[in-house]
Amino acid sequence: AQSVTQPDIHITVSEGASLELRCNYSYGATPYLFWYVQSPGQGLQLLLKYFSGDTLVQGIKGFEAEFKRSQSSFNLRKPSVHWSDAAEYFCAVGSSTDNTDKLIFGTGTRLQVFP
Amino acid sequence: KAGVTQTPRYLIKTRGQQVTLSCSPISGHRSVSWYQQTPGQGLQFLFEYFSETQRNKGNFPGRFSGRQFSNSRSEMNVSTLELGDSALYLCASSLEASGGDTQYFGPGTRLTVL
């Protein structure tokens, strides 16, 4: 069965520091992979997605993620965090073999940014 | 282009009542999916509709149902509400529900069951 693990429930960084949020997935084939961000009281906004091709994916707001098949990982990175990046981040896996939009989400990582 | 809209944004009901939530997808999008978000269970898939047909359903009891209209707008209904149904209900839309489409999420409806 498909699953997504985000090992870090809560991460705190200083503004300007680099960031890496971890995501591991379980899926039979090469999955579609997504990172979403959710600010308090808001819906989900797509940061980036991986379908195929280049394993380093660039997203919005200066985020990037790298797909590593051997490690079943899709970690999100940002070189310099801004205070406005404080939010909850969700990794998700979608099916690359079925005609469906169904996403399996991880439990999320809450990012806190100190000035 | 307007984003995904959900109405109402907030709702308070009592146990045993029923509720209907509405989702209007982005213009031209034919696929609508629904998710339930709770602190304990996280984000869970409820169901997916494409061209008025339910294509996929999550592991929720029959009290949860939905439908999609010819204009792609979707509604979900929860009957005989329980305290545990308190959640943020998110709707997402995409063009074709091929899995490779980008899904756009609405702001959600916050349901509180007393």
XYZ file of N, CA and C in Angstrom:
687
model
N 0.839 -1.190 0.000
C 0.000 0.000 0.000
C 0.878 1.246 0.000
N 0.336 2.279 -0.612
C 1.062 3.535 -0.640
C 1.095 4.153 0.747
N 2.209 4.784 1.073
C 2.293 5.517 2.342
C 3.355 6.586 2.233
N 3.241 7.567 3.094
C 4.203 8.665 3.144
C 4.571 8.910 4.596
N 5.851 9.058 4.855
C 6.342 9.322 6.207
C 7.101 10.633 6.237
N 6.686 11.496 7.144
C 7.428 12.712 7.416
C 7.920 12.580 8.850
N 9.187 12.270 9.043
C 9.669 11.917 10.384
C 9.682 13.071 11.368
N 9.767 14.285 10.860
C 9.862 15.447 11.734
C 8.511 16.112 11.885
N 7.979 16.101 13.118
C 6.683 16.724 13.357
C 6.816 18.241 13.414
N 7.923 18.687 14.015
C 8.107 20.115 14.255
C 9.582 20.454 14.057
N 9.846 21.499 13.282
C 11.218 21.955 13.063
C 11.269 23.452 13.324
N 12.327 23.871 14.007
C 12.531 25.291 14.278
C 13.867 25.708 13.680
N 13.860 26.783 12.910
C 15.089 27.316 12.330
C 15.120 28.825 12.515
N 16.303 29.374 12.398
C 16.456 30.821 12.433
C 16.305 31.377 11.030
N 15.790 32.576 10.951
C 15.640 33.220 9.655
C 17.010 33.321 8.993
N 17.060 32.966 7.696
C 18.324 32.993 6.974
C 19.046 31.665 6.952
N 18.646 30.765 7.838
C 19.276 29.436 7.875
C 18.715 28.575 6.747
N 19.454 27.501 6.443
C 18.976 26.571 5.423
C 17.973 25.601 6.041
N 17.196 24.982 5.164
C 16.116 24.108 5.638
C 16.084 22.833 4.807
N 15.864 21.719 5.488
C 15.576 20.481 4.777
C 14.468 19.748 5.521
N 13.385 19.469 4.835
C 12.270 18.706 5.395
C 12.268 17.334 4.737
N 12.184 16.308 5.570
C 12.319 14.956 5.060
C 10.973 14.322 4.700
N 11.032 13.502 3.672
C 9.854 12.768 3.227
C 10.294 11.428 2.655
N 9.722 10.358 3.160
C 9.948 9.031 2.612
C 8.618 8.438 2.184
N 8.644 7.693 1.096
C 7.399 7.148 0.580
C 7.523 5.653 0.346
N 6.368 5.028 0.257
C 6.296 3.627 -0.111
C 5.315 3.507 -1.258
N 5.797 2.977 -2.380
C 4.933 2.882 -3.576
C 5.529 1.852 -4.503
N 4.689 1.092 -5.180
C 5.176 -0.008 -6.008
C 5.946 0.415 -7.234
N 5.554 1.522 -7.822
C 6.230 1.995 -9.035
C 6.812 3.371 -8.736
N 7.278 4.043 -9.752
C 7.721 5.418 -9.540
C 6.489 6.287 -9.347
N 6.379 6.920 -8.208
C 5.155 7.671 -7.922
C 5.221 9.094 -8.450
N 4.090 9.737 -8.403
C 4.068 11.176 -8.523
C 4.238 11.721 -7.103
N 5.074 12.715 -6.936
C 5.380 13.240 -5.611
C 5.131 14.732 -5.561
N 4.623 15.171 -4.438
C 4.216 16.566 -4.281
C 4.639 17.086 -2.904
N 4.886 18.382 -2.849
C 5.002 19.093 -1.587
C 3.980 20.232 -1.599
N 3.188 20.277 -0.521
C 2.218 21.342 -0.340
C 2.543 22.092 0.946
N 2.123 23.358 0.992
C 2.270 24.156 2.199
C 0.903 24.662 2.626
N 0.695 24.701 3.924
C -0.570 25.182 4.475
C -0.293 26.207 5.577
N -0.781 27.420 5.369
C -0.703 28.435 6.408
C -1.946 28.323 7.277
N -1.889 28.813 8.508
C -3.021 28.665 9.431
C -4.323 29.167 8.834
N -5.346 28.329 8.909
C -6.660 28.713 8.412
C -6.795 28.723 6.904
N -5.799 28.210 6.225
C -5.812 28.230 4.760
C -5.875 26.820 4.185
N -6.114 26.790 2.869
C -6.035 25.513 2.176
C -4.593 25.175 1.856
N -4.407 24.225 0.970
C -3.070 23.774 0.605
C -2.613 24.449 -0.678
N -1.349 24.861 -0.681
C -0.764 25.449 -1.880
C 0.364 24.544 -2.368
N 0.361 24.233 -3.659
C 1.393 23.376 -4.216
C 2.716 24.127 -4.318
N 3.767 23.545 -3.745
C 5.112 24.128 -3.856
C 5.837 23.579 -5.081
N 5.769 22.282 -5.253
C 6.436 21.650 -6.388
C 5.942 20.221 -6.529
N 6.284 19.625 -7.685
C 5.856 18.253 -7.943
C 6.903 17.550 -8.792
N 6.973 16.232 -8.645
C 7.852 15.408 -9.451
C 7.024 14.356 -10.153
N 7.182 14.295 -11.488
C 6.498 13.253 -12.233
C 7.514 12.322 -12.878
N 8.534 12.905 -13.513
C 9.563 12.108 -14.173
C 10.682 13.054 -14.571
N 11.758 12.481 -15.130
C 12.835 13.315 -15.645
C 13.808 13.740 -14.574
N 14.233 14.983 -14.655
C 15.238 15.519 -13.747
C 14.804 15.305 -12.298
N 15.675 14.709 -11.509
C 15.302 14.367 -10.133
C 15.350 15.559 -9.193
N 15.932 16.663 -9.623
C 15.942 17.883 -8.817
C 14.869 18.800 -9.376
N 13.894 19.099 -8.550
C 12.735 19.848 -8.996
C 12.725 21.222 -8.325
N 12.505 22.241 -9.118
C 12.414 23.598 -8.581
C 10.948 23.963 -8.389
N 10.672 24.674 -7.309
C 9.301 25.071 -7.047
C 9.186 26.561 -6.823
N 8.052 26.936 -6.245
C 7.822 28.337 -5.968
C 8.478 28.729 -4.648
N 8.608 30.011 -4.420
C 9.117 30.573 -3.174
C 10.543 30.112 -2.855
N 11.305 29.726 -3.872
C 12.698 29.352 -3.659
C 12.919 27.946 -3.158
N 11.878 27.120 -3.131
C 12.009 25.735 -2.684
C 12.451 24.819 -3.817
N 13.129 23.753 -3.445
C 13.483 22.694 -4.365
C 13.378 21.357 -3.638
N 13.259 20.291 -4.402
C 13.205 18.962 -3.808
C 13.942 17.994 -4.719
N 14.505 16.970 -4.110
C 15.256 15.989 -4.874
C 14.659 14.609 -4.688
N 14.339 13.958 -5.778
C 13.810 12.596 -5.769
C 14.987 11.620 -5.782
N 15.023 10.773 -4.757
C 16.070 9.753 -4.689
C 15.390 8.382 -4.627
N 15.396 7.703 -5.754
C 14.698 6.425 -5.851
C 15.296 5.399 -4.899
N 16.628 5.384 -4.793
C 17.299 4.366 -3.972
C 16.954 4.515 -2.494
N 16.612 5.738 -2.092
C 16.278 5.984 -0.688
C 14.779 6.174 -0.484
N 14.005 6.075 -1.554
C 12.548 6.327 -1.483
C 12.278 7.641 -0.763
N 13.019 8.662 -1.167
C 12.876 9.948 -0.479
C 12.605 11.078 -1.462
N 12.027 12.109 -0.934
C 11.716 13.319 -1.713
C 11.797 14.478 -0.742
N 13.002 14.855 -0.358
C 13.216 15.884 0.651
C 13.121 17.284 0.064
N 12.530 18.159 0.834
C 12.328 19.554 0.434
C 13.436 20.409 1.039
N 13.960 21.330 0.238
C 15.058 22.167 0.717
C 14.832 23.625 0.343
N 15.424 24.481 1.166
C 15.470 25.906 0.852
C 16.764 26.447 1.442
N 17.546 27.186 0.671
C 18.856 27.626 1.159
C 18.787 28.679 2.251
N 17.760 29.516 2.229
C 17.677 30.590 3.210
C 16.209 30.837 3.542
N 15.841 30.535 4.764
C 14.438 30.601 5.167
C 14.045 32.023 5.552
N 12.844 32.393 5.173
C 12.273 33.695 5.519
C 11.199 33.485 6.569
N 10.932 34.518 7.372
C 9.938 34.376 8.432
C 8.577 33.970 7.868
N 8.299 34.391 6.633
C 6.996 34.083 6.036
C 6.863 32.613 5.641
N 7.964 31.849 5.745
C 7.896 30.417 5.423
C 7.304 29.597 6.567
N 7.095 30.213 7.714
C 6.508 29.496 8.846
C 5.116 29.005 8.461
N 4.924 27.697 8.508
C 3.684 27.080 8.044
C 3.808 25.581 8.278
N 2.814 24.836 7.810
C 2.897 23.378 7.863
C 3.107 22.858 6.452
N 4.001 21.900 6.342
C 4.396 21.375 5.043
C 4.008 19.905 4.941
N 3.387 19.566 3.817
C 2.920 18.207 3.601
C 3.534 17.620 2.340
N 4.048 16.425 2.488
C 4.512 15.640 1.352
C 3.375 14.699 0.958
N 3.211 14.457 -0.333
C 2.120 13.582 -0.772
C 2.566 12.743 -1.958
N 1.974 11.573 -2.071
C 2.247 10.685 -3.189
C 0.961 10.438 -3.958
N 1.065 10.458 -5.269
C -0.072 10.184 -6.133
C 0.266 9.028 -7.045
N -0.765 8.471 -7.643
C -0.579 7.300 -8.490
C -0.102 7.682 -9.884
N 0.904 6.975 -10.356
C 1.393 7.176 -11.720
C 0.849 6.098 -12.656
N 0.046 5.185 -12.093
C -0.432 4.068 -12.906
C -1.946 4.052 -13.088
N -2.668 4.747 -12.227
C -4.123 4.779 -12.319
C -4.591 6.181 -12.691
N -5.751 6.243 -13.253
C -6.336 7.536 -13.622
C -7.056 8.112 -12.409
N -6.302 8.653 -11.510
C -6.910 9.204 -10.304
C -6.061 10.330 -9.750
N -6.715 11.280 -9.132
C -6.046 12.389 -8.466
C -5.799 12.093 -6.988
N -6.222 10.926 -6.523
C -6.119 10.628 -5.104
C -4.696 10.784 -4.612
N -4.551 11.540 -3.517
C -3.248 11.744 -2.903
C -3.221 11.111 -1.519
N -2.071 10.523 -1.200
C -1.800 10.056 0.158
C -0.824 11.048 0.771
N -1.235 11.625 1.876
C -0.429 12.659 2.509
C 0.354 12.119 3.694
N 1.509 12.727 3.934
C 2.196 12.516 5.188
C 1.517 13.303 6.292
N 2.026 13.131 7.500
C 1.389 13.762 8.660
C 1.761 15.229 8.817
N 2.695 15.693 7.997
C 3.036 17.098 8.024
C 4.205 17.426 8.932
N 4.902 18.507 8.585
C 5.965 19.058 9.426
C 5.667 20.525 9.649
N 5.567 20.892 10.902
C 5.307 22.298 11.229
C 6.631 23.021 11.343
N 6.788 24.071 10.563
C 8.018 24.861 10.548
C 7.818 26.154 11.318
N 8.692 26.367 12.277
C 8.700 27.621 13.028
C 9.995 28.352 12.693
N 9.895 29.653 12.445
C 11.056 30.449 12.061
C 11.277 31.540 13.101
N 12.485 31.564 13.662
C 12.837 32.595 14.637
C 13.604 33.710 13.960
N 13.341 34.972 14.343
C 14.039 36.102 13.719
C 15.507 36.150 14.104
N -8.102 34.103 -13.268
C -9.069 32.996 -13.133
C -9.316 32.762 -11.648
N -10.580 32.652 -11.273
C -10.914 32.451 -9.867
C -10.442 31.081 -9.414
N -10.103 30.986 -8.136
C -9.642 29.721 -7.583
C -10.805 28.840 -7.172
N -10.491 27.790 -6.453
C -11.510 26.887 -5.931
C -12.222 27.579 -4.770
N -13.523 27.588 -4.809
C -14.270 28.195 -3.717
C -15.084 27.142 -2.982
N -15.167 27.318 -1.678
C -15.918 26.392 -0.845
C -16.868 27.192 0.038
N -18.088 26.693 0.132
C -19.071 27.338 0.993
C -19.823 26.303 1.810
N -20.193 26.644 3.041
C -19.740 27.828 3.762
C -18.307 27.653 4.250
N -17.721 28.677 4.786
C -16.365 28.547 5.326
C -16.373 27.957 6.726
N -17.416 28.267 7.464
C -17.533 27.754 8.828
C -18.952 27.263 9.068
N -19.039 26.208 9.849
C -20.339 25.584 10.084
C -20.333 24.952 11.471
N -21.390 25.176 12.212
C -21.541 24.528 13.515
C -22.836 23.735 13.499
N -22.735 22.459 13.817
C -23.895 21.572 13.844
C -23.876 20.791 15.149
N -24.990 20.123 15.421
C -25.059 19.253 16.600
C -25.122 17.799 16.157
N -24.765 16.917 17.071
C -24.784 15.493 16.769
C -26.141 15.054 16.238
N -26.095 14.187 15.232
C -27.322 13.660 14.657
C -27.848 14.454 13.476
N -27.409 15.697 13.349
C -27.846 16.486 12.200
C -27.092 16.043 10.950
N -27.511 16.603 9.826
C -26.778 16.357 8.592
C -26.280 17.689 8.040
N -25.290 17.615 7.155
C -24.694 18.832 6.628
C -24.328 18.636 5.164
N -24.410 19.705 4.402
C -24.001 19.687 2.997
C -22.977 20.784 2.760
N -21.855 20.398 2.189
C -20.791 21.333 1.876
C -20.679 21.454 0.359
N -20.320 22.641 -0.089
C -20.278 22.883 -1.525
C -18.879 23.279 -1.984
N -18.546 22.885 -3.203
C -17.247 23.194 -3.789
C -17.434 23.585 -5.246
N -16.914 24.747 -5.606
C -16.922 25.171 -7.007
C -15.504 25.129 -7.535
N -15.221 24.281 -8.516
C -13.847 24.143 -9.008
C -13.450 25.320 -9.887
N -12.187 25.355 -10.217
C -11.686 26.343 -11.159
C -12.378 26.112 -12.503
N -12.706 27.196 -13.170
C -13.391 27.102 -14.455
C -12.611 26.214 -15.420
N -13.326 25.247 -16.006
C -12.686 24.332 -16.953
C -12.198 23.041 -16.329
N -12.094 23.010 -15.010
C -11.679 21.779 -14.331
C -12.861 20.826 -14.230
N -12.607 19.554 -14.508
C -13.683 18.565 -14.483
C -13.575 17.581 -13.326
N -12.472 17.646 -12.613
C -12.272 16.699 -11.513
C -12.309 17.423 -10.182
N -13.023 16.847 -9.229
C -13.089 17.394 -7.865
C -12.824 16.272 -6.881
N -11.943 16.533 -5.941
C -11.652 15.584 -4.865
C -11.928 16.245 -3.531
N -12.267 15.424 -2.555
C -12.544 15.915 -1.204
C -11.612 15.228 -0.219
N -11.167 16.003 0.771
C -10.309 15.487 1.827
C -10.829 15.976 3.178
N -10.616 15.148 4.180
C -10.904 15.530 5.559
C -9.570 15.733 6.280
N -9.465 16.841 7.007
C -8.239 17.101 7.763
C -8.576 17.249 9.233
N -7.994 16.395 10.062
C -8.153 16.464 11.514
C -6.786 16.390 12.163
N -6.658 16.919 13.386
C -5.364 16.839 14.078
C -4.918 15.396 14.308
N -5.863 14.500 14.549
C -5.488 13.134 14.872
C -5.183 12.268 13.663
N -5.947 12.408 12.610
C -5.815 11.550 11.434
C -5.132 12.225 10.252
N -4.899 13.522 10.341
C -4.249 14.221 9.247
C -5.171 14.388 8.054
N -4.586 14.402 6.882
C -5.339 14.591 5.636
C -5.715 13.231 5.069
N -7.008 13.007 4.938
C -7.477 11.729 4.419
C -8.405 11.946 3.227
N -8.196 11.137 2.218
C -8.986 11.213 0.997
C -10.397 10.693 1.249
N -11.380 11.477 0.807
C -12.776 11.073 0.946
C -13.303 10.460 -0.345
N -13.359 11.256 -1.391
C -13.780 10.757 -2.696
C -13.370 11.715 -3.803
N -13.535 11.183 -5.022
C -13.123 11.907 -6.218
C -14.214 11.776 -7.268
N -14.526 12.889 -7.916
C -15.530 12.897 -8.968
C -14.945 13.445 -10.246
N -15.365 12.844 -11.340
C -14.962 13.303 -12.662
C -16.146 13.144 -13.592
N -16.507 14.226 -14.247
C -17.659 14.211 -15.158
C -18.869 13.541 -14.528
N -19.203 13.974 -13.334
C -20.397 13.552 -12.593
C -20.349 12.116 -12.089
N -19.221 11.459 -12.215
C -19.094 10.066 -11.783
C -18.078 9.953 -10.650
N -18.436 9.184 -9.630
C -17.469 8.953 -8.569
C -16.438 7.943 -9.063
N -15.177 8.330 -9.062
C -14.131 7.461 -9.605
C -13.336 6.757 -8.522
N -13.386 7.301 -7.333
C -12.562 6.735 -6.280
C -13.175 7.124 -4.953
N -13.051 6.252 -3.972
C -13.641 6.538 -2.667
C -12.668 6.100 -1.593
N -12.540 6.913 -0.566
C -11.691 6.578 0.552
C -12.409 5.693 1.548
N -11.732 5.419 2.639
C -12.247 4.500 3.637
C -13.057 5.248 4.699
N -14.211 5.696 4.311
C -15.112 6.411 5.207
C -16.465 5.710 5.210
N -17.204 5.850 6.320
C -18.523 5.190 6.386
C -19.499 5.774 5.384
N -20.588 5.057 5.161
C -21.588 5.444 4.189
C -22.288 6.754 4.525
N -22.100 7.259 5.748
C -22.699 8.547 6.110
C -22.104 9.691 5.275
N -20.949 9.434 4.727
C -20.289 10.433 3.876
C -20.639 10.132 2.418
N -21.187 11.096 1.762
C -21.540 10.904 0.358
C -21.271 12.188 -0.401
N -21.278 12.074 -1.701
C -21.042 13.262 -2.499
C -21.679 13.135 -3.854
N -21.590 14.210 -4.598
C -22.059 14.173 -5.976
C -21.419 15.322 -6.735
N -21.485 15.211 -8.034
C -20.964 16.279 -8.882
C -22.011 16.610 -9.931
N -22.146 17.863 -10.197
C -23.141 18.335 -11.152
C -22.526 18.539 -12.539
N -23.391 18.798 -13.500
C -22.913 18.923 -14.884
C -21.978 20.110 -15.074
N -22.055 21.097 -14.182
C -21.129 22.242 -14.290
C -19.859 22.018 -13.472
N -19.663 20.793 -13.026
C -18.486 20.329 -12.259
C -18.507 20.725 -10.789
N -19.460 21.557 -10.395
C -19.581 21.853 -8.970
C -19.892 20.571 -8.208
N -19.393 20.508 -6.988
C -19.575 19.280 -6.220
C -20.107 19.603 -4.836
N -20.830 18.670 -4.292
C -21.298 18.761 -2.918
C -20.929 17.482 -2.192
N -20.671 17.629 -0.908
C -20.546 16.442 -0.079
C -21.530 16.564 1.071
N -22.036 15.438 1.474
C -23.052 15.390 2.510
C -22.588 14.438 3.616
N -22.805 14.855 4.834
C -22.543 13.963 5.964
C -23.832 13.859 6.759
N -24.337 12.672 6.904
C -25.577 12.472 7.653
C -25.253 11.983 9.061
N -26.195 12.133 9.942
C -26.068 11.667 11.327
C -24.698 12.018 11.891
N -24.468 13.306 11.993
C -23.158 13.791 12.413
C -22.727 13.252 13.763
N -21.427 12.970 13.861
C -20.813 12.539 15.110
C -19.744 13.566 15.500
N -19.400 13.554 16.784
C -18.398 14.513 17.253
C -17.102 14.399 16.458
N -16.757 13.184 16.083
C -15.509 12.940 15.365
C -15.504 13.455 13.939
N -16.648 13.931 13.479
C -16.705 14.502 12.118
C -16.221 15.942 12.093
N -15.973 16.508 13.264
C -15.424 17.858 13.324
C -14.075 17.872 12.630
N -13.933 18.729 11.643
C -12.728 18.704 10.806
C -12.749 19.875 9.849
N -11.629 20.025 9.165
C -11.556 20.930 8.020
C -11.748 20.071 6.774
N -12.735 20.400 5.974
C -13.007 19.642 4.757
C -12.500 20.448 3.565
N -11.562 19.851 2.861
C -10.908 20.510 1.743
C -11.359 19.902 0.430
N -11.524 20.757 -0.522
C -11.890 20.352 -1.862
C -10.745 20.750 -2.789
N -10.488 19.938 -3.797
C -9.439 20.239 -4.767
C -9.961 19.962 -6.163
N -9.509 20.728 -7.121
C -9.934 20.479 -8.497
C -8.727 20.361 -9.427
N -8.929 19.635 -10.513
C -7.910 19.529 -11.546
C -8.602 19.379 -12.895
N -7.825 19.441 -13.939
C -8.403 19.398 -15.286
C -8.995 18.031 -15.618
N -8.175 16.984 -15.473
C -8.578 15.694 -16.041
C -8.503 14.517 -15.092
N -8.034 14.722 -13.849
C -7.906 13.618 -12.894
C -7.048 12.495 -13.452
N -5.949 12.834 -14.088
C -5.084 11.808 -14.640
C -3.972 11.437 -13.677
N -3.951 12.064 -12.527
C -2.864 11.840 -11.587
C -1.710 12.782 -11.855
N -1.523 13.130 -13.124
C -0.442 14.023 -13.471
C -0.848 15.483 -13.472
N -2.138 15.726 -13.268
C -2.604 17.113 -13.224
C -2.272 17.744 -11.892
N -2.043 19.028 -11.913
C -1.907 19.762 -10.664
C -3.280 19.955 -10.050
N -3.388 19.651 -8.760
C -4.623 19.880 -8.041
C -4.532 21.210 -7.312
N -5.601 21.960 -7.359
C -5.685 23.240 -6.669
C -6.715 23.099 -5.548
N -6.288 23.481 -4.349
C -7.150 23.314 -3.186
C -7.891 24.603 -2.846
N -9.095 24.431 -2.345
C -9.849 25.543 -1.805
C -9.442 25.822 -0.376
N -10.038 26.854 0.242
C -9.674 27.245 1.603
C -10.260 26.320 2.669
N -11.225 25.505 2.269
C -11.801 24.557 3.215
C -13.055 25.062 3.903
N -13.813 24.111 4.418
C -14.955 24.395 5.287
C -14.641 23.797 6.651
N -14.677 24.642 7.663
C -14.420 24.181 9.034
C -15.753 23.775 9.649
N -15.910 22.476 9.886
C -17.131 21.934 10.486
C -16.877 21.610 11.948
N -17.717 22.148 12.794
C -17.665 21.832 14.222
C -18.963 21.146 14.601
N -18.839 19.971 15.217
C -20.014 19.219 15.657
C -20.052 19.234 17.182
N -21.149 19.750 17.723
C -21.288 19.871 19.183
C -22.197 18.784 19.745
